[in-house]
Short mmCIF file of C-alpha atoms and ligand atoms in Angstrom, two decimals:
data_model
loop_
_atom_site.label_atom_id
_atom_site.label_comp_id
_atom_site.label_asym_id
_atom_site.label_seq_id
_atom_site.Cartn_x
_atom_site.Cartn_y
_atom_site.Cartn_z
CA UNK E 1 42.02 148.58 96.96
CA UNK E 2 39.72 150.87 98.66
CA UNK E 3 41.55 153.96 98.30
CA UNK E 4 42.29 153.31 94.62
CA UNK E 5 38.22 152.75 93.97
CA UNK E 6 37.04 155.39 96.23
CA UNK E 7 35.26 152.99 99.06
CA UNK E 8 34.80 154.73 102.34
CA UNK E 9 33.36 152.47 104.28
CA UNK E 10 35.99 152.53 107.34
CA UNK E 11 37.53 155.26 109.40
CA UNK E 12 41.12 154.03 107.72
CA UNK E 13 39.17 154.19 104.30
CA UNK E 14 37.46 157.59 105.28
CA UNK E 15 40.28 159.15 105.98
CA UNK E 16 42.17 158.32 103.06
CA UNK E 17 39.34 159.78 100.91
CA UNK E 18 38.44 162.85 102.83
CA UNK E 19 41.86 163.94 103.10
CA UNK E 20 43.67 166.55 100.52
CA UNK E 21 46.76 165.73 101.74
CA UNK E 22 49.61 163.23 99.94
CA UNK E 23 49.17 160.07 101.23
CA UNK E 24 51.96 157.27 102.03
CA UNK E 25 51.69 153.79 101.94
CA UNK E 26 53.30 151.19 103.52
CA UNK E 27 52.04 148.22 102.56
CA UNK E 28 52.35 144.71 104.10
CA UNK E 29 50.52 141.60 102.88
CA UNK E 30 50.74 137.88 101.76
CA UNK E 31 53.76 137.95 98.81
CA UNK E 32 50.70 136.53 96.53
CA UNK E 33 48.16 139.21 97.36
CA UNK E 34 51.11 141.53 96.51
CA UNK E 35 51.75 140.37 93.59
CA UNK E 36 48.20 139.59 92.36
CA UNK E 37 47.28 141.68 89.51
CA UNK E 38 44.41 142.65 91.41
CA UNK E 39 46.70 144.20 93.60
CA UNK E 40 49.15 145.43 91.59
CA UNK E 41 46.82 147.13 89.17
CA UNK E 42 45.71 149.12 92.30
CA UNK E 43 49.18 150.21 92.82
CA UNK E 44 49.50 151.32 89.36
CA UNK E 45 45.73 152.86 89.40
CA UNK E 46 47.01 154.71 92.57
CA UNK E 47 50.11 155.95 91.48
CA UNK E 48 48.54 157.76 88.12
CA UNK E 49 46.12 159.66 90.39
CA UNK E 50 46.70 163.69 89.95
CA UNK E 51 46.99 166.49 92.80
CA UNK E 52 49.26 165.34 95.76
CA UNK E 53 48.75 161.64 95.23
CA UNK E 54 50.01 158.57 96.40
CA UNK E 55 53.69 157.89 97.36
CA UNK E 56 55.15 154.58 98.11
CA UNK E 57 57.11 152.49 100.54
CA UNK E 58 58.21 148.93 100.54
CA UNK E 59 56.76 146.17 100.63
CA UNK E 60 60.25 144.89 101.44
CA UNK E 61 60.89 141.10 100.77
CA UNK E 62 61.70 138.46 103.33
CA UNK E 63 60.55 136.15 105.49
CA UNK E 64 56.28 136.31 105.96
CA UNK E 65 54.51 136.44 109.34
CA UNK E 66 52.69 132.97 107.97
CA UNK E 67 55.97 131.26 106.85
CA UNK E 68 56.16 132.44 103.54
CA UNK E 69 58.84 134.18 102.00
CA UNK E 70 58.86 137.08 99.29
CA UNK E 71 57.97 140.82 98.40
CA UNK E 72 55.30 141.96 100.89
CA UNK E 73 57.28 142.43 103.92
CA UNK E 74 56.08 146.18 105.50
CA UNK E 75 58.98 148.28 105.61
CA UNK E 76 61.43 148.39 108.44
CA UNK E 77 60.09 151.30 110.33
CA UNK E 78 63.13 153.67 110.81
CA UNK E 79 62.81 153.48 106.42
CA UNK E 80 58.81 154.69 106.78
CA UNK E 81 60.35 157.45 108.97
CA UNK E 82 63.12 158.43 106.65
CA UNK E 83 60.34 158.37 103.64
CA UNK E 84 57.67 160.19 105.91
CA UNK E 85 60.95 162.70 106.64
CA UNK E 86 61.64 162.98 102.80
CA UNK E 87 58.17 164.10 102.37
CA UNK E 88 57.88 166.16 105.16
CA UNK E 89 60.79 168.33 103.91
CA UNK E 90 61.01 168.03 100.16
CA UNK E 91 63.99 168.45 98.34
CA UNK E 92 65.54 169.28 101.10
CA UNK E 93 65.49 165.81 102.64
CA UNK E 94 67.60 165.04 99.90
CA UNK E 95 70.83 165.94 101.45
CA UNK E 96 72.47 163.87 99.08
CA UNK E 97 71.33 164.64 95.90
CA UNK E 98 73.43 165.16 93.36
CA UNK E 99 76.23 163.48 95.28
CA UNK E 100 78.16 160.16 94.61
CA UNK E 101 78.06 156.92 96.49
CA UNK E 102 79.87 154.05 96.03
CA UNK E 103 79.48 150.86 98.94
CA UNK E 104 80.78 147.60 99.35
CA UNK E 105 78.84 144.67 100.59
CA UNK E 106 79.09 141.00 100.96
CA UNK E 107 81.83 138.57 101.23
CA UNK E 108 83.52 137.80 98.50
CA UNK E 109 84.05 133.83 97.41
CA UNK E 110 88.01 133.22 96.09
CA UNK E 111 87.32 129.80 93.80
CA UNK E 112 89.71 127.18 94.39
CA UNK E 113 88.63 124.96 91.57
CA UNK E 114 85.48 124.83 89.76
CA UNK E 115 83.05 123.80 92.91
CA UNK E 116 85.21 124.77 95.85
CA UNK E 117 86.20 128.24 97.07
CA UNK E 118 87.25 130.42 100.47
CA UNK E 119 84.79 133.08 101.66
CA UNK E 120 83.98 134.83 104.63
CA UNK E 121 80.55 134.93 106.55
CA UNK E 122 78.92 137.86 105.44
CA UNK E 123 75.01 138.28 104.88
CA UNK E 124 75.55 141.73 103.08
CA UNK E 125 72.60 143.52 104.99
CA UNK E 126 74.32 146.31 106.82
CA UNK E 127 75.99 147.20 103.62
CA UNK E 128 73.00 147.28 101.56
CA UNK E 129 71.44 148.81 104.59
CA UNK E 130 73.43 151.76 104.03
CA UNK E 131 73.53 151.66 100.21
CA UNK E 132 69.38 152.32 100.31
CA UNK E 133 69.63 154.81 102.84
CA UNK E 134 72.18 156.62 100.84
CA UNK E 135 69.89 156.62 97.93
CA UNK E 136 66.49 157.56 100.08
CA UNK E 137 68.77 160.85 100.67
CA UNK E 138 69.14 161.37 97.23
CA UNK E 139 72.43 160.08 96.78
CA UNK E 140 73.54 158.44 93.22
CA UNK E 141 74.63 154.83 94.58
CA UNK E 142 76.89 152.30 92.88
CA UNK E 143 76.65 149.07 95.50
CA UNK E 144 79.65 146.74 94.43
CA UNK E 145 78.20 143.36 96.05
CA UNK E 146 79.52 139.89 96.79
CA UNK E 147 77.27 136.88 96.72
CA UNK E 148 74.65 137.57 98.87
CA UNK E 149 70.74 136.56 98.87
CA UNK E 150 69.46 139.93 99.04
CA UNK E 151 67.39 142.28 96.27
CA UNK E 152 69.09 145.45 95.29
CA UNK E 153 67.49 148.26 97.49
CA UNK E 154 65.17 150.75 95.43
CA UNK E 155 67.64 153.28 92.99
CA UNK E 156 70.61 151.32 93.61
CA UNK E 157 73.12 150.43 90.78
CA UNK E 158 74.09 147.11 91.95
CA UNK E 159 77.84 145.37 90.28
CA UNK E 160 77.27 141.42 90.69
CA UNK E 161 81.08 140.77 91.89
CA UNK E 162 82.59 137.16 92.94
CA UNK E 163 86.28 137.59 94.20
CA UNK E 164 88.19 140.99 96.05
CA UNK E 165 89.87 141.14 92.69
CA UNK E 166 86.88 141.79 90.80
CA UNK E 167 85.42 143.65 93.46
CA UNK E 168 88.57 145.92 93.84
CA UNK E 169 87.95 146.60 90.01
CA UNK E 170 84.39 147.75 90.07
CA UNK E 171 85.13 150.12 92.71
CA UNK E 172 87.96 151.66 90.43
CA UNK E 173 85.24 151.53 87.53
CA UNK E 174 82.55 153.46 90.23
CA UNK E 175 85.21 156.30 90.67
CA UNK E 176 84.80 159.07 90.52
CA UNK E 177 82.85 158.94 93.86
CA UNK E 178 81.72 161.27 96.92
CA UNK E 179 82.01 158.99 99.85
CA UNK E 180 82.15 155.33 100.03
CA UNK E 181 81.42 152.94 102.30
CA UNK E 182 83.10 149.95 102.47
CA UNK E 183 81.46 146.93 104.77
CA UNK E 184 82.22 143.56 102.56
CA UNK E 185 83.99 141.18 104.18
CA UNK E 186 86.64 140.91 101.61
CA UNK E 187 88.89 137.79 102.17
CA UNK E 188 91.96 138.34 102.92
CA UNK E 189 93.68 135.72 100.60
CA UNK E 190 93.07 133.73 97.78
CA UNK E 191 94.68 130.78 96.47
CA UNK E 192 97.76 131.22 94.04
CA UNK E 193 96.26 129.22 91.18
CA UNK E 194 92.80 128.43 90.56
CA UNK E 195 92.49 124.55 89.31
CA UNK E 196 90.75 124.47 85.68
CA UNK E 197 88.74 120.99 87.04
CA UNK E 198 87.54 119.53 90.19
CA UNK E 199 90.56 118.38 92.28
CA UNK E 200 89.83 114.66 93.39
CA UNK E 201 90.62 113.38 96.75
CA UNK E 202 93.46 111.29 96.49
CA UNK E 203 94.92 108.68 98.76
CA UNK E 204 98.10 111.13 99.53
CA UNK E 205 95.66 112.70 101.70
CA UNK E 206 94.36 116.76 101.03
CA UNK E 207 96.27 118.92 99.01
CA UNK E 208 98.07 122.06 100.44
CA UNK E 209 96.54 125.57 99.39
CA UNK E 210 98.64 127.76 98.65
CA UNK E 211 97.73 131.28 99.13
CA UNK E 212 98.43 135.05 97.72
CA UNK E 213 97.40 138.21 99.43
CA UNK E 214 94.22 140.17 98.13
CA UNK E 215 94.83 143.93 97.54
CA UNK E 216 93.13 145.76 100.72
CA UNK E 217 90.91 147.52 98.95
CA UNK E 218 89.72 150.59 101.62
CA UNK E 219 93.24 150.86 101.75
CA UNK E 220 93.95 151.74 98.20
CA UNK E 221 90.75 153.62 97.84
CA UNK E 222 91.86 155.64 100.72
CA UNK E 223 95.44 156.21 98.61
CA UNK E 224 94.06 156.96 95.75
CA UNK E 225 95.29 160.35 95.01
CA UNK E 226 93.32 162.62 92.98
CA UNK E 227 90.16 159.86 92.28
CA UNK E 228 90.57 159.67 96.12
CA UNK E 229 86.38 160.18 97.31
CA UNK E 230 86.23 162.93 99.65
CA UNK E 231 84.98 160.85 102.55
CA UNK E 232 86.17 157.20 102.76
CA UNK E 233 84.47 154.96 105.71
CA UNK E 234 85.96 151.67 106.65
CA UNK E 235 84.37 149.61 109.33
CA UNK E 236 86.17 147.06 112.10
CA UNK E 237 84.38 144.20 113.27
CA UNK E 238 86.57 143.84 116.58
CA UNK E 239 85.78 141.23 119.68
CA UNK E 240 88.09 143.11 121.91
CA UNK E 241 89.87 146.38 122.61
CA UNK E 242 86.94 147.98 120.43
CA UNK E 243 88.42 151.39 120.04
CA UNK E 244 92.18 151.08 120.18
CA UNK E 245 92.17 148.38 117.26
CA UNK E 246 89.50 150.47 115.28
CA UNK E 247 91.62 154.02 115.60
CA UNK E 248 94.66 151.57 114.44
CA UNK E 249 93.04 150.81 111.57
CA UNK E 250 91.95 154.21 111.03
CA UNK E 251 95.25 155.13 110.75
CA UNK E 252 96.59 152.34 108.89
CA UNK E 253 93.77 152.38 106.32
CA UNK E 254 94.11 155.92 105.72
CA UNK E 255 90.52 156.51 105.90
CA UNK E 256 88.19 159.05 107.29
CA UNK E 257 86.09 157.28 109.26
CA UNK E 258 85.61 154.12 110.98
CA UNK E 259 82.71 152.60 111.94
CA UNK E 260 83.41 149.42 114.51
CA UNK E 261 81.24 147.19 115.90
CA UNK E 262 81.60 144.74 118.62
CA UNK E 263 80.81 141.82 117.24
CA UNK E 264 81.57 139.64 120.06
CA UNK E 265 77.98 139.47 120.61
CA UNK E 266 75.61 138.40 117.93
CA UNK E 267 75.94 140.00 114.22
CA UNK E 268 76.07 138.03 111.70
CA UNK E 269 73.47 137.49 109.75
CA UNK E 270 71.45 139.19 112.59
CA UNK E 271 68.80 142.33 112.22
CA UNK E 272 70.69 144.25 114.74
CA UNK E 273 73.67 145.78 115.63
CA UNK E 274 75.64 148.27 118.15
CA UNK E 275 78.19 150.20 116.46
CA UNK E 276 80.99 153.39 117.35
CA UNK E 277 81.93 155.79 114.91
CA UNK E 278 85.42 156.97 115.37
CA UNK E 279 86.96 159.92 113.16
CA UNK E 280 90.10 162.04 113.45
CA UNK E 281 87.96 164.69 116.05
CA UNK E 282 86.60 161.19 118.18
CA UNK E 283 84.32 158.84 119.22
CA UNK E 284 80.44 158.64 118.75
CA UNK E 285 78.48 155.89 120.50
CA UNK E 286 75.76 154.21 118.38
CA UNK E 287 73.43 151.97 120.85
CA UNK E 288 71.88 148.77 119.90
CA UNK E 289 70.01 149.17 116.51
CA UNK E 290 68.25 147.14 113.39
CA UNK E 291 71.13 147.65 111.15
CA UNK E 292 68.38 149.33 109.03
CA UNK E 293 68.65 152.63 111.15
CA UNK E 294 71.83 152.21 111.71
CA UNK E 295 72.26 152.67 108.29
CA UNK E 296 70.04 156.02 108.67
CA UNK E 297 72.14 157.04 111.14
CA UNK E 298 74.97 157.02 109.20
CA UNK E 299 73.70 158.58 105.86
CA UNK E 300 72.59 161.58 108.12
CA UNK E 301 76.03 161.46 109.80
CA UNK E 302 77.66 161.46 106.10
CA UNK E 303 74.99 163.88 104.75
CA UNK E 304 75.46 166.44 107.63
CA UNK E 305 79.58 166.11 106.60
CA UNK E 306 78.48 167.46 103.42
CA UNK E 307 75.93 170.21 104.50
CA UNK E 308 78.97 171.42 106.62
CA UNK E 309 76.41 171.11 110.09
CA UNK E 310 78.92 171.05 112.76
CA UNK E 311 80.16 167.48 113.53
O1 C5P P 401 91.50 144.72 107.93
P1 C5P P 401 90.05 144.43 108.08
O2 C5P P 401 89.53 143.40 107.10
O3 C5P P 401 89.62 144.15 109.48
O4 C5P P 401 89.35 145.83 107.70
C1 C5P P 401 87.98 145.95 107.54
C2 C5P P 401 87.66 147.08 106.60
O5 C5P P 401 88.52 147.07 105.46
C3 C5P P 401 86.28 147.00 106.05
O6 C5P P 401 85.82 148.30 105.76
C4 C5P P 401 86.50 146.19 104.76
O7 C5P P 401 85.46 146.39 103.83
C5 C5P P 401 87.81 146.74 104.28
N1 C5P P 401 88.65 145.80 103.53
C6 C5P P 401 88.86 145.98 102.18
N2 C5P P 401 89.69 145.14 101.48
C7 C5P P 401 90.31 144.11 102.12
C8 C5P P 401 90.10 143.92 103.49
C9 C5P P 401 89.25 144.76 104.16
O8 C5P P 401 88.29 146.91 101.60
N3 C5P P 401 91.09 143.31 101.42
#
């Protein structure tokens, strides 16, 4: 409010006026005060202001400091360093402009009948993690998304998909594509027929499922001859024998990369997470990390592919 009226009454305030120099926000406040049109006519006044002016990051939206939830979240730092990066360099933090992404995220939810279905615990966040990473390099993103409770990140194309069929679809439709990253949880079968009403329980006791194979659909990505993206990354979620499982699936999945995590620990639906990144030349250790710079650290691992910076 201050720096959009000109009040310098603080050294914060001070500075912000007595400075030539473009100025980033990162603001964090009560999901009301954000969205009061006080507030938000501030933003806007802000944002129209000429010379170097004022750029922009977060709020995000979550869970409040005072038990609220909503937009007003500050920004997970490692994203206020990527956008503090971005302006730093220019265009040339945009590694990824002008190419392609496409990235899976979510579970997906196989209906059964019209209020039952199988699905796989999945909160989507690593994947759309990496999807708004992607895009704060510059990168044109197409995030094909299960049922998840999370917004689409800033620049993101997000497909609404419910089951691997549909989702195996939209990533055809997202082709042609640079790189994509696939992290849904895709379940791995879905029931043969799909009951038109609500089957009733029945004194014969439950009824027996039974069950048809989804498509993989890293695998068939990975296969995909000529629409084929240039780099395809899988990842593993492994409790044991990390590495030898994840280079089996590198080879059985015919992609690029894999990134696997141990997830023998606590990941789901957690903030952070521990990950190695194995590829045809070997093995990079990722330690411990919100799964937001994670997700940095693999745009700039896919964006220095590109750039041709030795790997
Ligand atoms: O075989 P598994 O499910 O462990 O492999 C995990 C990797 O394969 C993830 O990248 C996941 O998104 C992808 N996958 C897929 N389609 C499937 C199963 C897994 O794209 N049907």
């Amino acid at each position: 409010a201050k720096a959009a009226r000109g009040l310098a009454d603080d050294l914060a305030s001070t500075t912000l006026i007595a400075t030539d120099k473009r100025v980033l926000m990162a603001p964090a406040m009560n999901v009301r005060m954000w969205l009061h049109p006080a507030v938000q006519a501030n933003v806007a006044r802000l944002a129209t202001f000429p010379g170097p002016g004022v750029a922009f990051v977060g709020p995000d939206e979550g869970d409040m400091a005072c038990g609220e939830f909503g937009p007003g979240r500050m920004a997970e730092p490692p994203a206020i360093l990527d956008a503090i990066a971005a302006e730093l360099a220019g265009p040339a933090a945009r590694l990824l402009a002008g190419r392609r992404a496409l990235v899976t995220a979510g579970p997906t939810f196989e209906p059964i009948d019209p209020v039952r279905g199988l699905t796989n615990r999945s909160s989507g966040k690593q994947g759309y993690a990496i999807a708004a990473a992607l895009a704060r390099r510059g990168a044109e993103v197409t995030l094909v998304s299960g049922p998840v409770a999370l917004d689409a990140p800033p620049g993101v194309a997000r497909v609404w998909v419910e089951t691997a069929l549909q989702m195996q679809a939209a990533c055809q439709a997202a082709l042609p594509a640079d790189v994509a990253v696939m992290t849904a949880a895709v379940a791995d079968w879905r029931p043969d027929q799909v009951a038109t009403g609500k089957i009733k329980k029945a004194p014969g006791g439950p009824p027996s499922l039974a069950l048809t194979e989804n498509p993989d659909i890293l695998a068939g990505l990975s296969a995909a001859g000529p629409r084929r993206p240039g780099l395809v990354v899988g990842f593993a979620a492994e409790t044991e024998d990390l590495i030898g499982n994840a280079r089996r699936k590198l080879s059985r999945k015919g992609c690029d990369w894999i990134v696997a995590n141990d997830v023998s620990a606590d990941v789901f639906g957690a903030d952070g997470n521990a990950a190695t990144l194995i590829t045809a030349a070997g093995e990079e250790s990722w330690p411990r990390q919100s799964k937001t710079a994670l997700a940095g650290t693999l745009a700039d691992r896919i964006a220095r592919h590109f750039t041709g910076t030795p790997e």
